[in-house]
PDB file of C-alpha atoms in Angstrom:
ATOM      1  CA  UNK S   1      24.283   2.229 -58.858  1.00  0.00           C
ATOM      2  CA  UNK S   2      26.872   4.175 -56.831  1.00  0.00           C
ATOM      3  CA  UNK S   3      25.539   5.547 -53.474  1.00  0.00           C
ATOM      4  CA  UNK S   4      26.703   8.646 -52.214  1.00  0.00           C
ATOM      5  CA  UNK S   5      25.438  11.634 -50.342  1.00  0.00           C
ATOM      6  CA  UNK S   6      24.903  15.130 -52.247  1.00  0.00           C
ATOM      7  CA  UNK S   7      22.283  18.325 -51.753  1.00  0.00           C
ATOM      8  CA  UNK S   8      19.532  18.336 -54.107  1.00  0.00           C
ATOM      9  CA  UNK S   9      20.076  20.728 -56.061  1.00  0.00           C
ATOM     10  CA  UNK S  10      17.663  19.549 -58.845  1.00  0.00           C
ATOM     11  CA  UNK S  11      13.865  19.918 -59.170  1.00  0.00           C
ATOM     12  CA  UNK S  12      11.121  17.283 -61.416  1.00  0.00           C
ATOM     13  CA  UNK S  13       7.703  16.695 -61.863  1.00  0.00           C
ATOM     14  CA  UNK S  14       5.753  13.955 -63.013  1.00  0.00           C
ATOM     15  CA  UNK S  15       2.786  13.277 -65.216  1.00  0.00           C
ATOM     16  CA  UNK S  16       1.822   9.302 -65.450  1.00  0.00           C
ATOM     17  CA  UNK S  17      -0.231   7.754 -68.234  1.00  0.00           C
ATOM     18  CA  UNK S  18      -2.833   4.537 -68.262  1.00  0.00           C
ATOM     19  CA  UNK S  19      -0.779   1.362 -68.979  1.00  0.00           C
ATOM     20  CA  UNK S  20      -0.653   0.206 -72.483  1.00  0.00           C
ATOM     21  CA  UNK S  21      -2.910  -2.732 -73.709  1.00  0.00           C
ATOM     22  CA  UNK S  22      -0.644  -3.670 -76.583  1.00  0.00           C
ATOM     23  CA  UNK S  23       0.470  -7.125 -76.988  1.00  0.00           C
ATOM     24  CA  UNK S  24       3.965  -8.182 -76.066  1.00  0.00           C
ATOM     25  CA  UNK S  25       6.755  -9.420 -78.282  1.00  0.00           C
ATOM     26  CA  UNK S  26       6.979 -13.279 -77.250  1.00  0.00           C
ATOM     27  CA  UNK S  27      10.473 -14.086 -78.179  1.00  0.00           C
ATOM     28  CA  UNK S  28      12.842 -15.057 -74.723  1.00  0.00           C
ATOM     29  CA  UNK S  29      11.292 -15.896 -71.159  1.00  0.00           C
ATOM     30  CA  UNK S  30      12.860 -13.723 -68.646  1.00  0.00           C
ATOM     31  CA  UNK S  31      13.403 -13.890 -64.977  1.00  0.00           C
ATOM     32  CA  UNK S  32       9.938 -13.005 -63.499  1.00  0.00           C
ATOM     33  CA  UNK S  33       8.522 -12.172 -66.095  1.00  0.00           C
ATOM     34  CA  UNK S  34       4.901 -11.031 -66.517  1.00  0.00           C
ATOM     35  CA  UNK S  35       3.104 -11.800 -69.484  1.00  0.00           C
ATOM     36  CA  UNK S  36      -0.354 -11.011 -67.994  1.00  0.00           C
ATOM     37  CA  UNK S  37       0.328  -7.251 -67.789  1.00  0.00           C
ATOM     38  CA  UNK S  38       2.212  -4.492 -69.680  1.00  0.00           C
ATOM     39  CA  UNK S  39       2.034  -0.409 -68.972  1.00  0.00           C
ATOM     40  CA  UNK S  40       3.475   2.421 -70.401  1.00  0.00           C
ATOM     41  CA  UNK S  41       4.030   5.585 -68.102  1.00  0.00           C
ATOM     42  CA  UNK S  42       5.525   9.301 -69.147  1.00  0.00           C
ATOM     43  CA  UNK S  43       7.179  11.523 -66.931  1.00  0.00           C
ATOM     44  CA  UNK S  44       8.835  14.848 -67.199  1.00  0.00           C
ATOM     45  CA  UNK S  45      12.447  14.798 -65.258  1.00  0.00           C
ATOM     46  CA  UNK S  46      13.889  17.987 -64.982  1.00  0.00           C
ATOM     47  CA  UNK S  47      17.971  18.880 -64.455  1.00  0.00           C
ATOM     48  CA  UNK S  48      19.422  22.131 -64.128  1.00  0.00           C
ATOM     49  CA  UNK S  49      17.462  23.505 -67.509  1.00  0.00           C
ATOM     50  CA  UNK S  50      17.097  20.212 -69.150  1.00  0.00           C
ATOM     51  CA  UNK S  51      13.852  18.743 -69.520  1.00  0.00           C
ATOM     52  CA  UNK S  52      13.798  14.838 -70.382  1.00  0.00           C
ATOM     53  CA  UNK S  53      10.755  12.964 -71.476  1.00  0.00           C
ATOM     54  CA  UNK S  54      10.744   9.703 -70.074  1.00  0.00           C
ATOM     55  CA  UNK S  55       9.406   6.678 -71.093  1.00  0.00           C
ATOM     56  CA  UNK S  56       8.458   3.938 -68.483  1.00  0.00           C
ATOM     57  CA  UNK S  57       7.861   0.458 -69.466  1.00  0.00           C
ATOM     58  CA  UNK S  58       7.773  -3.380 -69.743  1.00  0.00           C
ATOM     59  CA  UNK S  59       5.867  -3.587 -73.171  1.00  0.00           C
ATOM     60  CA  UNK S  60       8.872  -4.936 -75.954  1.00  0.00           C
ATOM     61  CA  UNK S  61       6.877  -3.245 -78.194  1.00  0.00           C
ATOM     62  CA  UNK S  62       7.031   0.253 -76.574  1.00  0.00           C
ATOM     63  CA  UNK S  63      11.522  -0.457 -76.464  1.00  0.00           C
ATOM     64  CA  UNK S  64      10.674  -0.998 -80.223  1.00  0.00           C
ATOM     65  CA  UNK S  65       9.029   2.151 -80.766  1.00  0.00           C
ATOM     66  CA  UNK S  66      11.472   4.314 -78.862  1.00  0.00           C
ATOM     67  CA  UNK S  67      14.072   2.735 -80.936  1.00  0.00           C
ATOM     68  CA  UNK S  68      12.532   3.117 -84.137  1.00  0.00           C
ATOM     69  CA  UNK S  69      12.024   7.083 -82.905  1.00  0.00           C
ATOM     70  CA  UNK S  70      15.415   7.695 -81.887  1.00  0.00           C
ATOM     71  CA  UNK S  71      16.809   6.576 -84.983  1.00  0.00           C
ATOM     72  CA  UNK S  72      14.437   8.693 -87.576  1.00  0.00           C
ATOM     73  CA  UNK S  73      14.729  11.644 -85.443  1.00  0.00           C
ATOM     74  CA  UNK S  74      19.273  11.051 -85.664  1.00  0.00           C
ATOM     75  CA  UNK S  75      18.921   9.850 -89.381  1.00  0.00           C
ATOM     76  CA  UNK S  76      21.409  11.754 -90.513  1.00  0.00           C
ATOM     77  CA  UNK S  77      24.342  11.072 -87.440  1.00  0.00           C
ATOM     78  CA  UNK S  78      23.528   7.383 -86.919  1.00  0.00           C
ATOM     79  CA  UNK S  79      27.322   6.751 -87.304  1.00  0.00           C
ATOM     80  CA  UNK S  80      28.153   8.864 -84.747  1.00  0.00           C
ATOM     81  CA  UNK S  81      25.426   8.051 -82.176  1.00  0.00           C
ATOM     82  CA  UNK S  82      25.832   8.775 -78.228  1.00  0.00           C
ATOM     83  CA  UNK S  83      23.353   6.191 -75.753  1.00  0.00           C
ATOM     84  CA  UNK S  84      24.029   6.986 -72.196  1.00  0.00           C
ATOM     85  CA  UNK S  85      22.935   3.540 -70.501  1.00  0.00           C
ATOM     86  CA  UNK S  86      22.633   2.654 -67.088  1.00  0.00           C
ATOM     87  CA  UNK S  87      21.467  -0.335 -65.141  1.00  0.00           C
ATOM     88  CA  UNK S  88      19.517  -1.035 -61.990  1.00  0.00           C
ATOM     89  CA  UNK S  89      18.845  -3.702 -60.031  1.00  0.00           C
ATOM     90  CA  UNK S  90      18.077  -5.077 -56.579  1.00  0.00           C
ATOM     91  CA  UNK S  91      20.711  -4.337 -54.066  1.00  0.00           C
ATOM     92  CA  UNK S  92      22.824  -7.011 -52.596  1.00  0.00           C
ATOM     93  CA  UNK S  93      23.062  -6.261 -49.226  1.00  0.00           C
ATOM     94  CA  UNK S  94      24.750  -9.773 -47.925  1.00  0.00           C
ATOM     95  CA  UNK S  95      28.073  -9.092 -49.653  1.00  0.00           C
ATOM     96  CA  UNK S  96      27.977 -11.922 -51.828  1.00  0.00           C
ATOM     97  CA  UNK S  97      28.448 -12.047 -55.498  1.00  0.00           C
ATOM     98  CA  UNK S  98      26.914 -15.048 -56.015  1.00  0.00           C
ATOM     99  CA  UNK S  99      23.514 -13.481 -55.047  1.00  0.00           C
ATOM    100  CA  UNK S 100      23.550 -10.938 -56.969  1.00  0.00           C
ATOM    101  CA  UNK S 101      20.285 -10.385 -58.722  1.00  0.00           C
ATOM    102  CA  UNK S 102      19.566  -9.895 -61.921  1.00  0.00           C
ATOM    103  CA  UNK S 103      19.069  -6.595 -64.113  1.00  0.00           C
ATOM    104  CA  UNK S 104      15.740  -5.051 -63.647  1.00  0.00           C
ATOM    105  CA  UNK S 105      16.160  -2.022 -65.580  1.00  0.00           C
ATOM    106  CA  UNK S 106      17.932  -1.136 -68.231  1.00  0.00           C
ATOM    107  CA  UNK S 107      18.047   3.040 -68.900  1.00  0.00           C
ATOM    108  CA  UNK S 108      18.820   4.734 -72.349  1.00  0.00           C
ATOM    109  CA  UNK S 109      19.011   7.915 -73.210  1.00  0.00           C
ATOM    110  CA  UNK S 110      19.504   9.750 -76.267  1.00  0.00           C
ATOM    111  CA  UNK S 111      19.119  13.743 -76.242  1.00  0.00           C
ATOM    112  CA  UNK S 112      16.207  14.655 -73.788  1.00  0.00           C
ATOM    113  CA  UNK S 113      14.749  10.991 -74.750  1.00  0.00           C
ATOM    114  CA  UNK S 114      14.862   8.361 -71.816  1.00  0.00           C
ATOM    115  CA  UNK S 115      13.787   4.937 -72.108  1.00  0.00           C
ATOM    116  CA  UNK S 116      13.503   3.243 -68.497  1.00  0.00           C
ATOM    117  CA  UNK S 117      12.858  -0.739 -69.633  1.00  0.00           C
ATOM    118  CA  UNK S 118      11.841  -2.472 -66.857  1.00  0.00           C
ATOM    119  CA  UNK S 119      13.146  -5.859 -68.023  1.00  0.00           C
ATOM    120  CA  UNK S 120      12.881  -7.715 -65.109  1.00  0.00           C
ATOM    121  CA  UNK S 121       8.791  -7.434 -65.685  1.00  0.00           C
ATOM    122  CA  UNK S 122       9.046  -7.875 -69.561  1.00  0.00           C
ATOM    123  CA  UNK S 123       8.069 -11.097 -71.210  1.00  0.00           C
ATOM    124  CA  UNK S 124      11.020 -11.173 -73.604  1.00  0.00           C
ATOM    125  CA  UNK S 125      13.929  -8.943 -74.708  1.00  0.00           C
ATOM    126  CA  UNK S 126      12.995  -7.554 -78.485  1.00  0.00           C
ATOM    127  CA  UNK S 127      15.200  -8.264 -81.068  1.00  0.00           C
ATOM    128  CA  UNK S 128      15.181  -4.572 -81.909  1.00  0.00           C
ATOM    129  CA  UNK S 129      16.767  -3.962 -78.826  1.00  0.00           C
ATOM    130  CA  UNK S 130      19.593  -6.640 -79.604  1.00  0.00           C
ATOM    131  CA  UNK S 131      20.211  -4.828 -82.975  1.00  0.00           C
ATOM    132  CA  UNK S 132      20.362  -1.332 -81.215  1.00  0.00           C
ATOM    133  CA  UNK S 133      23.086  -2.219 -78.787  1.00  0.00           C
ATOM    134  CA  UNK S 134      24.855  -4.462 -81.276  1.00  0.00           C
ATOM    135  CA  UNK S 135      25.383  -1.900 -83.992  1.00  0.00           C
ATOM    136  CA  UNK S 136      28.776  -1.414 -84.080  1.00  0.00           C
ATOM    137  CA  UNK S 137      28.111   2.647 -85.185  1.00  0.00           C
ATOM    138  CA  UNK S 138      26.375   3.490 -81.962  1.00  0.00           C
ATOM    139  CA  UNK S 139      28.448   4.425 -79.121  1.00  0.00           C
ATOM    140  CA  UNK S 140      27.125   3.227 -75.323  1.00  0.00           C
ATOM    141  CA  UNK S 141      28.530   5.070 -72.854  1.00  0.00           C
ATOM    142  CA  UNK S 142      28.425   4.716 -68.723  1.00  0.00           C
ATOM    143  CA  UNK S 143      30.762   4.299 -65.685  1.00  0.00           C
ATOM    144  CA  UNK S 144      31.802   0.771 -65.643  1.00  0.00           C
ATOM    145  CA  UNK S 145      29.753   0.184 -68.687  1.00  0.00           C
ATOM    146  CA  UNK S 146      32.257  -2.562 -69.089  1.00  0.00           C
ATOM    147  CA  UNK S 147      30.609  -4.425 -65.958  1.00  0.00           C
ATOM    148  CA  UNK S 148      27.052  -3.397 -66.660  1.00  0.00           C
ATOM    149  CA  UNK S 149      27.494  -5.414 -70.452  1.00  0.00           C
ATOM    150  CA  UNK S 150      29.002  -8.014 -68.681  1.00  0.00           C
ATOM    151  CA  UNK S 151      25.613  -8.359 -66.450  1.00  0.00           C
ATOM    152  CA  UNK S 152      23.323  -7.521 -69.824  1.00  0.00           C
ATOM    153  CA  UNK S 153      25.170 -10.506 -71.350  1.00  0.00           C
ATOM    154  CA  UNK S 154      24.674 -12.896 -68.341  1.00  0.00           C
ATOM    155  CA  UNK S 155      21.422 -12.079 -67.378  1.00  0.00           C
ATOM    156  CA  UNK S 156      19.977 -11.438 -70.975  1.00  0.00           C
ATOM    157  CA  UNK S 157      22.168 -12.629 -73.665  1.00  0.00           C
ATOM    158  CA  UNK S 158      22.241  -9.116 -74.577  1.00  0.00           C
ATOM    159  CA  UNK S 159      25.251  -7.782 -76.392  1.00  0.00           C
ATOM    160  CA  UNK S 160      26.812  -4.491 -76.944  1.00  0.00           C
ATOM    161  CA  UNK S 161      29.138  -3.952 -79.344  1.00  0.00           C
ATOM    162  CA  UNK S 162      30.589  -0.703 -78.604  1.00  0.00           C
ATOM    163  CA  UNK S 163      31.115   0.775 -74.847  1.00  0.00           C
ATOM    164  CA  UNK S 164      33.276   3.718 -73.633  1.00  0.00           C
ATOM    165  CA  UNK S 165      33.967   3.870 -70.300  1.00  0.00           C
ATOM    166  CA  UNK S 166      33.353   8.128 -69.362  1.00  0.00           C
ATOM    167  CA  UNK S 167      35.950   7.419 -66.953  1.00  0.00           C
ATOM    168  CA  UNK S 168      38.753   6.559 -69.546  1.00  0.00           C
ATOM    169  CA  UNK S 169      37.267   9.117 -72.060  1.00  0.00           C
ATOM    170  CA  UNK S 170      37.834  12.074 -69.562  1.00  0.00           C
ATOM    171  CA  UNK S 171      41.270  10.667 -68.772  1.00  0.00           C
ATOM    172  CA  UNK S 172      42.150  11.232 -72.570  1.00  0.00           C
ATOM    173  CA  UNK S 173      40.969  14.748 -72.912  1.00  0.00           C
ATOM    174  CA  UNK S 174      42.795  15.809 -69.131  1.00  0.00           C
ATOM    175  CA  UNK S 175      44.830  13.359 -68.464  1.00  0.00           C
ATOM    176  CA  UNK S 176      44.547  13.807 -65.212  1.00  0.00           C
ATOM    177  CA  UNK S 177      44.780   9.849 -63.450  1.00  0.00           C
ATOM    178  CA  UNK S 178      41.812  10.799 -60.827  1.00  0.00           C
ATOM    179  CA  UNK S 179      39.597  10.092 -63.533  1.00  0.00           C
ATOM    180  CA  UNK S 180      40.233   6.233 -63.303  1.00  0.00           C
ATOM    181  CA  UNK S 181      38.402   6.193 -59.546  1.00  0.00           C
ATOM    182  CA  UNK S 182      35.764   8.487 -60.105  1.00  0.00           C
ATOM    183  CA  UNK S 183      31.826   7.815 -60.048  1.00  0.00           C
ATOM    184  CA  UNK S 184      29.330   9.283 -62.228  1.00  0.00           C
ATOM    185  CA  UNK S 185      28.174  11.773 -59.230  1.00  0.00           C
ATOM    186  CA  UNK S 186      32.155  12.799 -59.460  1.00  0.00           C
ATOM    187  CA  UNK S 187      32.002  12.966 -63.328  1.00  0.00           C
ATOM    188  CA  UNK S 188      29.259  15.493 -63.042  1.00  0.00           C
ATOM    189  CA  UNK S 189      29.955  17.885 -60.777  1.00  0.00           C
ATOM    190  CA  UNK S 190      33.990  17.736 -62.189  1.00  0.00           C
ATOM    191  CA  UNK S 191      33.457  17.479 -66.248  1.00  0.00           C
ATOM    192  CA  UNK S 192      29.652  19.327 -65.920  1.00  0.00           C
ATOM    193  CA  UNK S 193      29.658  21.282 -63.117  1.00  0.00           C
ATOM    194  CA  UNK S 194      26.487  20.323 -61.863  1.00  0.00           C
ATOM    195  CA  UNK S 195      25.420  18.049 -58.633  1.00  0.00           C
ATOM    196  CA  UNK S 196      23.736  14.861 -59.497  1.00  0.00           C
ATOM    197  CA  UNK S 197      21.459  14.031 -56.871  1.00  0.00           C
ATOM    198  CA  UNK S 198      22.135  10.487 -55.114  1.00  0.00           C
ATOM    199  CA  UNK S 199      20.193  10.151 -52.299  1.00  0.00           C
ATOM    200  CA  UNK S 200      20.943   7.146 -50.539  1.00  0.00           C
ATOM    201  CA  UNK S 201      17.099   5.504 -49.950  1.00  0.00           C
ATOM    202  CA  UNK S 202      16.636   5.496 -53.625  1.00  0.00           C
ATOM    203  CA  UNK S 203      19.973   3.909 -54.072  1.00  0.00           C
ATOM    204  CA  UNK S 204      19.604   0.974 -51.969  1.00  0.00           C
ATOM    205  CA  UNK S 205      15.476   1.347 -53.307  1.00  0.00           C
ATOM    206  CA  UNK S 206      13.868  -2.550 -54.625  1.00  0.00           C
ATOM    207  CA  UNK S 207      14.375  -1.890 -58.220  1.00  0.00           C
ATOM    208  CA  UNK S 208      12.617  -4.883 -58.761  1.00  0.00           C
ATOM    209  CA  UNK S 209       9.132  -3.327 -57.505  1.00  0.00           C
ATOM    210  CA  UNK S 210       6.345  -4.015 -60.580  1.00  0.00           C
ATOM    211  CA  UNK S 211       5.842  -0.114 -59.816  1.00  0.00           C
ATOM    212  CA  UNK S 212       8.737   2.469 -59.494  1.00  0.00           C
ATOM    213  CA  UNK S 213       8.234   5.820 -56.953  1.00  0.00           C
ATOM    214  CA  UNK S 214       9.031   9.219 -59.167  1.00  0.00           C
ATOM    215  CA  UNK S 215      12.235   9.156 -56.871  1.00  0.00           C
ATOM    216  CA  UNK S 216      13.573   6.036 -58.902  1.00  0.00           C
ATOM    217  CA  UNK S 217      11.935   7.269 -62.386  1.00  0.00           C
ATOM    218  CA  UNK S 218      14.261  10.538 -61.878  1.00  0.00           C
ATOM    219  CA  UNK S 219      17.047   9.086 -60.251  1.00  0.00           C
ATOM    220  CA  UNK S 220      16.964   6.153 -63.232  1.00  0.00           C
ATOM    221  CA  UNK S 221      16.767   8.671 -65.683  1.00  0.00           C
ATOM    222  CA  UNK S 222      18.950  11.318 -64.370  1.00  0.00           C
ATOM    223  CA  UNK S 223      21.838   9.005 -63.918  1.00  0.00           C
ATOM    224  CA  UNK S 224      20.768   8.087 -67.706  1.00  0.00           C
ATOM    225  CA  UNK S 225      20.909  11.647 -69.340  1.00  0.00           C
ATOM    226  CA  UNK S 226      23.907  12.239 -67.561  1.00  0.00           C
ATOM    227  CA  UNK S 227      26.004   9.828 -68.624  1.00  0.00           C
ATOM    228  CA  UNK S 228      24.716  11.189 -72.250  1.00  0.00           C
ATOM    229  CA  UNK S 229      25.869  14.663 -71.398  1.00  0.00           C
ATOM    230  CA  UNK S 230      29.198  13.401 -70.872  1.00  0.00           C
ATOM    231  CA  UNK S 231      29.428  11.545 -73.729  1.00  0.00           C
ATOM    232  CA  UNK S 232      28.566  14.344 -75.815  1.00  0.00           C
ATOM    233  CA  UNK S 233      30.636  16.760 -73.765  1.00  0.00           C
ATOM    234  CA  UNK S 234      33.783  14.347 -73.869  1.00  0.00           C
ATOM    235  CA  UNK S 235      32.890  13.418 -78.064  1.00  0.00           C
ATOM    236  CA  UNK S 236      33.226  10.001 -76.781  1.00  0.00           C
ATOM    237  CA  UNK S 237      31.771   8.654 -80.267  1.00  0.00           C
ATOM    238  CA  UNK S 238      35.034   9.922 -81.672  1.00  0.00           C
ATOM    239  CA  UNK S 239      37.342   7.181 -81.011  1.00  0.00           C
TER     240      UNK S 239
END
């Protein structure tokens, strides 16, 4: 989460769903987790002309599915698969690192596919999702991904095998050293030309809330997609 203060310049609407009544995987206890409830939401985020369908939940089973989607609908360029990630979590606001809180939701995108997993709610992590971000093939790309797999590891014991940092991919294909400082917002409007919308409320929003406003649902998901754009734009899974 990087705050920072832009014009909208982006427009979305959202269309919600009844919660799912399927039954969680029961595999790893995690913190707060819920095992009385799960749900399953769908929104429509819109960027520029891009429409992403986005998939809200704390059901393992529904990370599972989206998985299982994404990787019969890319059959044929699994080795060369792009996942923007992103991470969100409950803002620190006392300045120290030893209260930081834990992950609450883990974004993926793939295409105009976002998955918003709201871990922090979930009552385990599904193996599928280990196997996903430890395939060595797939490519996960972010700003400071290296940090946010750090937190996935401490939080979650969840690994991922292969990051690139869009920061040092951009560098390479520039090289132009203004690249190492940048945020995602700066990636954007720089590499994309368009303004990614980082409104400061949302920012510094509770993450952790059992419900998310549309506000986080786009802002989760836009910050999502766009790292995906970049990776595709900067062909970071050619390394």
């Amino acid at each position: 989460m990087q705050p920072s203060s832009s014009t909208p310049s982006t427009s979305a609407v959202g269309v919600s769903m009844q919660p799912s009544s399927s039954t969680p995987e029961a595999t790893m206890q995690t913190p707060s987790a819920s095992t009385a409830e799960v749900w399953l939401a769908f929104h429509t985020v819109t960027f520029y002309h891009d429409v992403i369908n986005t998939r809200v939940t704390n059901d393992p089973s529904e990370v599972e599915r989206w998985i299982n989607v994404m990787e019969y609908i890319h059959q044929g360029n699994l080795h060369k698969l792009v996942v923007g990630l992103d991470l969100e979590w409950r803002p620190n606001l006392t300045g120290d690192r030893a209260q930081d809180n834990p992950v609450a939701l883990i974004q993926l995108c793939v295409g105009h596919q976002c998955l918003i997993f709201q871990v922090l709610w979930a009552s385990s992590v599904p193996d599928s999702l280990r196997t996903f971000m430890g395939n060595p093939r797939y490519t996960f790309v972010g700003v400071g991904i290296a940090e946010d797999a750090r937190k996935l590891r401490s939080t979650y014991w969840l690994n991922i095998e292969h990051i690139v940092d869009l920061r040092t991919r951009a560098f390479s294909m520039f090289r132009d050293e203004r690249f190492f400082s940048v945020s995602l917002k700066d990636l954007a409007e720089i590499v994309l030309h368009k303004v990614l919308e980082k409104p400061m409320e949302v920012t510094l929003s509770r993450w952790d809330n059992k419900r998310l406003s549309f506000s986080q649902v786009k802002y989760a998901c836009l910050d999502a997609f766009v790292c995906f754009e970049l990776g595709r734009y900067l062909r970071a899974s050619v390394n």
